[in-house]
Every structure is written in C-alpha cells, then in structure tokens.
Amino acid sequence: MTPTSATRKGGQAQISDALAAVARRASHEVRNALNAVAVNIEVVRSRLAKPDTDPRELQSFAERASRESDAAASLANGLADLTRLLARAAVAQGAATIKKTADSTIIAVPVCSSDDNEITHDLNALAARMGVSLSLDSSTVIFTVRD
C-alpha cells in the first residue's frame, strides 16, 4: 500500500485522526506520570498523619514521587515538541502522509524548519512510553503507531 497524501480521498481527515490519536496517547502518558506523583504523595501524607510513623519508611514513596515528577516534566516537554510538530504539519497542508498496515499506522510529517531537524530526548522518551516508534528520515519525522 502506498502512502496517502493529505490532499487525496479524505486523506487529510485520516491523517488528522491518526495525529489526534498520537496526541491522545501522549496526553495519557503525561497524566499517568502525574497520577503516580499524586498517589505517592498521598501515601506520604497519610502515613505522616500517624504518630508512630518512621520517616525512613516514607523514603521510597518520596523518591518514587520525585522520579515520576521528573518523568512528568520530561513527558510534558516531549508533548510540547510533539504539539509543535503537529501544528506545523497541520499548517503545511498536503505535506503529511499516512500508510496503514495490518498492525500499525505510519505517519510521515515533513519538518518545516531547521529547528525540527533533531528529535529531542524528551520526545523520544514520550514516544517510547506511549508505544510509538519515532524516527527521523532526512527531513521527515516518522511515527509508527501500533494498533
């Protein structure tokens, strides 16, 4: 199957739907990290309310909250990078392509400026957590979304 241009046979709607699905997955991962922070902080709070709590028992929960907070910050940066790429793809009408396979959707988004020629660490981390392969082929960002 050949890639579908955004300008052919409703392809733009198909690309828009696929990119929206990528954005939803990204948002979900950021919320997961923030929920993990909230849960660990709540455990610390509830245990601190007990008079006989040994503060050393809380160390692992505080460390987990800190790690997830760092992850949430990185994921939010990745989401900002993703949003920038998707916004530029939306403006460059007809530039993005989509290809459906039996088990995945491949979205190719041409980069629109020299600022986009590098996929950031944060965007790679976000892609990994949401189960999306991300690569840069010359001047095109390629998202492979497993169904």
mmCIF file of C-alpha atoms in Angstrom:
data_model
loop_
_atom_site.group_PDB
_atom_site.id
_atom_site.type_symbol
_atom_site.label_atom_id
_atom_site.label_comp_id
_atom_site.label_asym_id
_atom_site.label_seq_id
_atom_site.Cartn_x
_atom_site.Cartn_y
_atom_site.Cartn_z
ATOM 1 C CA MET A 1 0.000 0.000 0.000
ATOM 2 C CA THR A 2 1.350 3.417 -0.867
ATOM 3 C CA PRO A 3 1.238 6.438 1.420
ATOM 4 C CA THR A 4 -1.893 8.510 1.169
ATOM 5 C CA SER A 5 -1.364 12.186 0.523
ATOM 6 C CA ALA A 6 -3.245 14.514 2.820
ATOM 7 C CA THR A 7 -4.916 16.018 -0.218
ATOM 8 C CA ARG A 8 -6.351 12.821 -1.743
ATOM 9 C CA LYS A 9 -9.620 10.973 -0.996
ATOM 10 C CA GLY A 10 -10.248 12.205 2.513
ATOM 11 C CA GLY A 11 -6.641 11.544 3.422
ATOM 12 C CA GLN A 12 -6.415 14.790 5.354
ATOM 13 C CA ALA A 13 -9.148 13.631 7.735
ATOM 14 C CA GLN A 14 -7.411 10.262 8.076
ATOM 15 C CA ILE A 15 -4.097 11.957 8.889
ATOM 16 C CA SER A 16 -5.810 14.330 11.297
ATOM 17 C CA ASP A 17 -7.447 11.388 13.094
ATOM 18 C CA ALA A 18 -4.159 9.493 13.310
ATOM 19 C CA LEU A 19 -2.277 12.520 14.631
ATOM 20 C CA ALA A 20 -5.064 13.165 17.154
ATOM 21 C CA ALA A 21 -4.676 9.571 18.350
ATOM 22 C CA VAL A 22 -0.938 10.141 18.828
ATOM 23 C CA ALA A 23 -1.670 13.329 20.787
ATOM 24 C CA ARG A 24 -4.233 11.490 22.968
ATOM 25 C CA ARG A 25 -1.698 8.779 23.782
ATOM 26 C CA ALA A 26 0.876 11.436 24.656
ATOM 27 C CA SER A 27 -1.541 13.265 26.935
ATOM 28 C CA HIS A 28 -2.457 9.989 28.608
ATOM 29 C CA GLU A 29 1.198 9.278 29.440
ATOM 30 C CA VAL A 30 1.685 12.708 30.989
ATOM 31 C CA ARG A 31 -1.428 12.173 33.137
ATOM 32 C CA ASN A 32 -0.173 8.717 34.190
ATOM 33 C CA ALA A 33 3.088 10.202 35.464
ATOM 34 C CA LEU A 34 1.255 12.966 37.324
ATOM 35 C CA ASN A 35 -1.136 10.433 38.873
ATOM 36 C CA ALA A 36 1.844 8.410 40.112
ATOM 37 C CA VAL A 37 3.218 11.545 41.782
ATOM 38 C CA ALA A 38 -0.151 12.231 43.413
ATOM 39 C CA VAL A 39 -0.524 8.656 44.702
ATOM 40 C CA ASN A 40 2.941 8.588 46.251
ATOM 41 C CA ILE A 41 2.476 11.990 47.869
ATOM 42 C CA GLU A 42 -0.861 10.866 49.287
ATOM 43 C CA VAL A 43 0.798 7.792 50.826
ATOM 44 C CA VAL A 44 3.418 10.033 52.451
ATOM 45 C CA ARG A 45 0.720 12.402 53.764
ATOM 46 C CA SER A 46 -1.465 9.649 55.164
ATOM 47 C CA ARG A 47 1.427 7.914 56.884
ATOM 48 C CA LEU A 48 2.742 11.170 58.320
ATOM 49 C CA ALA A 49 -0.649 11.645 59.966
ATOM 50 C CA LYS A 50 0.026 8.538 62.065
ATOM 51 C CA PRO A 51 2.037 9.355 65.206
ATOM 52 C CA ASP A 52 4.205 6.232 65.122
ATOM 53 C CA THR A 53 5.400 6.503 61.503
ATOM 54 C CA ASP A 54 9.119 6.099 60.978
ATOM 55 C CA PRO A 55 10.151 8.751 58.403
ATOM 56 C CA ARG A 56 12.561 6.249 56.836
ATOM 57 C CA GLU A 57 9.528 4.216 55.743
ATOM 58 C CA LEU A 58 8.464 7.153 53.603
ATOM 59 C CA GLN A 59 11.733 7.470 51.727
ATOM 60 C CA SER A 60 10.811 5.094 48.893
ATOM 61 C CA PHE A 61 7.467 6.850 48.319
ATOM 62 C CA ALA A 62 9.127 10.267 48.256
ATOM 63 C CA GLU A 63 11.781 9.004 45.837
ATOM 64 C CA ARG A 64 9.130 7.482 43.554
ATOM 65 C CA ALA A 65 7.182 10.743 43.588
ATOM 66 C CA SER A 66 10.365 12.622 42.707
ATOM 67 C CA ARG A 67 11.214 10.246 39.830
ATOM 68 C CA GLU A 68 7.689 10.444 38.430
ATOM 69 C CA SER A 69 7.732 14.229 38.767
ATOM 70 C CA ASP A 70 10.931 14.313 36.704
ATOM 71 C CA ALA A 71 9.336 11.929 34.189
ATOM 72 C CA ALA A 72 6.208 14.104 34.002
ATOM 73 C CA ALA A 73 8.339 17.179 33.293
ATOM 74 C CA SER A 74 10.218 15.333 30.546
ATOM 75 C CA LEU A 75 6.965 13.992 29.083
ATOM 76 C CA ALA A 76 5.412 17.468 29.144
ATOM 77 C CA ASN A 77 8.442 18.798 27.241
ATOM 78 C CA GLY A 78 8.051 15.943 24.761
ATOM 79 C CA LEU A 79 4.350 16.756 24.431
ATOM 80 C CA ALA A 80 5.248 20.386 23.698
ATOM 81 C CA ASP A 81 7.694 19.223 20.994
ATOM 82 C CA LEU A 82 5.055 16.887 19.569
ATOM 83 C CA THR A 83 2.465 19.669 19.544
ATOM 84 C CA ARG A 84 4.859 21.956 17.694
ATOM 85 C CA LEU A 85 5.493 19.294 15.039
ATOM 86 C CA LEU A 86 1.790 18.506 14.661
ATOM 87 C CA ALA A 87 0.875 22.183 14.409
ATOM 88 C CA ARG A 88 3.433 22.674 11.671
ATOM 89 C CA ALA A 89 2.125 19.575 9.882
ATOM 90 C CA ALA A 90 -1.405 20.986 10.032
ATOM 91 C CA VAL A 91 -0.275 24.290 8.505
ATOM 92 C CA ALA A 92 1.672 22.571 5.715
ATOM 93 C CA GLN A 93 -1.478 21.156 4.151
ATOM 94 C CA GLY A 94 -0.903 18.177 1.926
ATOM 95 C CA ALA A 95 2.592 17.562 3.242
ATOM 96 C CA ALA A 96 1.958 14.749 5.736
ATOM 97 C CA THR A 97 1.355 11.203 4.535
ATOM 98 C CA ILE A 98 -0.165 8.151 6.134
ATOM 99 C CA LYS A 99 0.207 4.448 5.445
ATOM 100 C CA LYS A 100 -1.877 1.720 7.095
ATOM 101 C CA THR A 101 -0.504 -1.775 7.529
ATOM 102 C CA ALA A 102 -2.111 -4.816 9.113
ATOM 103 C CA ASP A 103 -0.882 -3.898 12.598
ATOM 104 C CA SER A 104 0.196 -0.261 12.504
ATOM 105 C CA THR A 105 -0.262 3.215 11.130
ATOM 106 C CA ILE A 106 2.766 5.057 9.785
ATOM 107 C CA ILE A 107 2.570 8.847 9.706
ATOM 108 C CA ALA A 108 5.278 10.847 7.938
ATOM 109 C CA VAL A 109 5.469 14.530 8.860
ATOM 110 C CA PRO A 110 7.973 16.671 6.949
ATOM 111 C CA VAL A 111 9.877 19.036 9.206
ATOM 112 C CA CYS A 112 9.249 22.653 8.404
ATOM 113 C CA SER A 113 12.276 24.367 9.862
ATOM 114 C CA SER A 114 15.843 23.652 10.801
ATOM 115 C CA ASP A 115 14.712 23.652 14.469
ATOM 116 C CA ASP A 116 12.936 20.350 13.806
ATOM 117 C CA ASN A 117 15.915 18.508 12.349
ATOM 118 C CA GLU A 118 16.612 16.833 15.666
ATOM 119 C CA ILE A 119 14.203 14.676 17.592
ATOM 120 C CA THR A 120 14.576 15.698 21.187
ATOM 121 C CA HIS A 121 15.354 13.315 24.001
ATOM 122 C CA ASP A 122 12.061 14.265 25.658
ATOM 123 C CA LEU A 123 10.054 13.495 22.515
ATOM 124 C CA ASN A 124 11.811 10.129 22.189
ATOM 125 C CA ALA A 125 11.041 9.341 25.848
ATOM 126 C CA LEU A 126 7.397 10.256 25.317
ATOM 127 C CA ALA A 127 7.165 8.137 22.181
ATOM 128 C CA ALA A 128 8.674 5.146 23.978
ATOM 129 C CA ARG A 129 6.175 5.397 26.845
ATOM 130 C CA MET A 130 3.212 5.645 24.511
ATOM 131 C CA GLY A 131 4.265 2.731 22.321
ATOM 132 C CA VAL A 132 5.036 4.782 19.240
ATOM 133 C CA SER A 133 8.217 4.360 17.229
ATOM 134 C CA LEU A 134 9.745 7.650 16.231
ATOM 135 C CA SER A 135 12.470 8.211 13.677
ATOM 136 C CA LEU A 136 13.910 10.962 11.562
ATOM 137 C CA ASP A 137 14.443 10.165 7.894
ATOM 138 C CA SER A 138 16.245 13.021 6.206
ATOM 139 C CA SER A 139 13.788 15.865 6.807
ATOM 140 C CA THR A 140 10.747 13.796 7.793
ATOM 141 C CA VAL A 141 9.618 12.684 11.248
ATOM 142 C CA ILE A 142 8.075 9.215 11.030
ATOM 143 C CA PHE A 143 5.620 7.996 13.660
ATOM 144 C CA THR A 144 4.810 4.286 13.661
ATOM 145 C CA VAL A 145 1.739 3.646 15.797
ATOM 146 C CA ARG A 146 0.961 0.041 16.653
ATOM 147 C CA ASP A 147 -2.746 -0.715 16.563
#
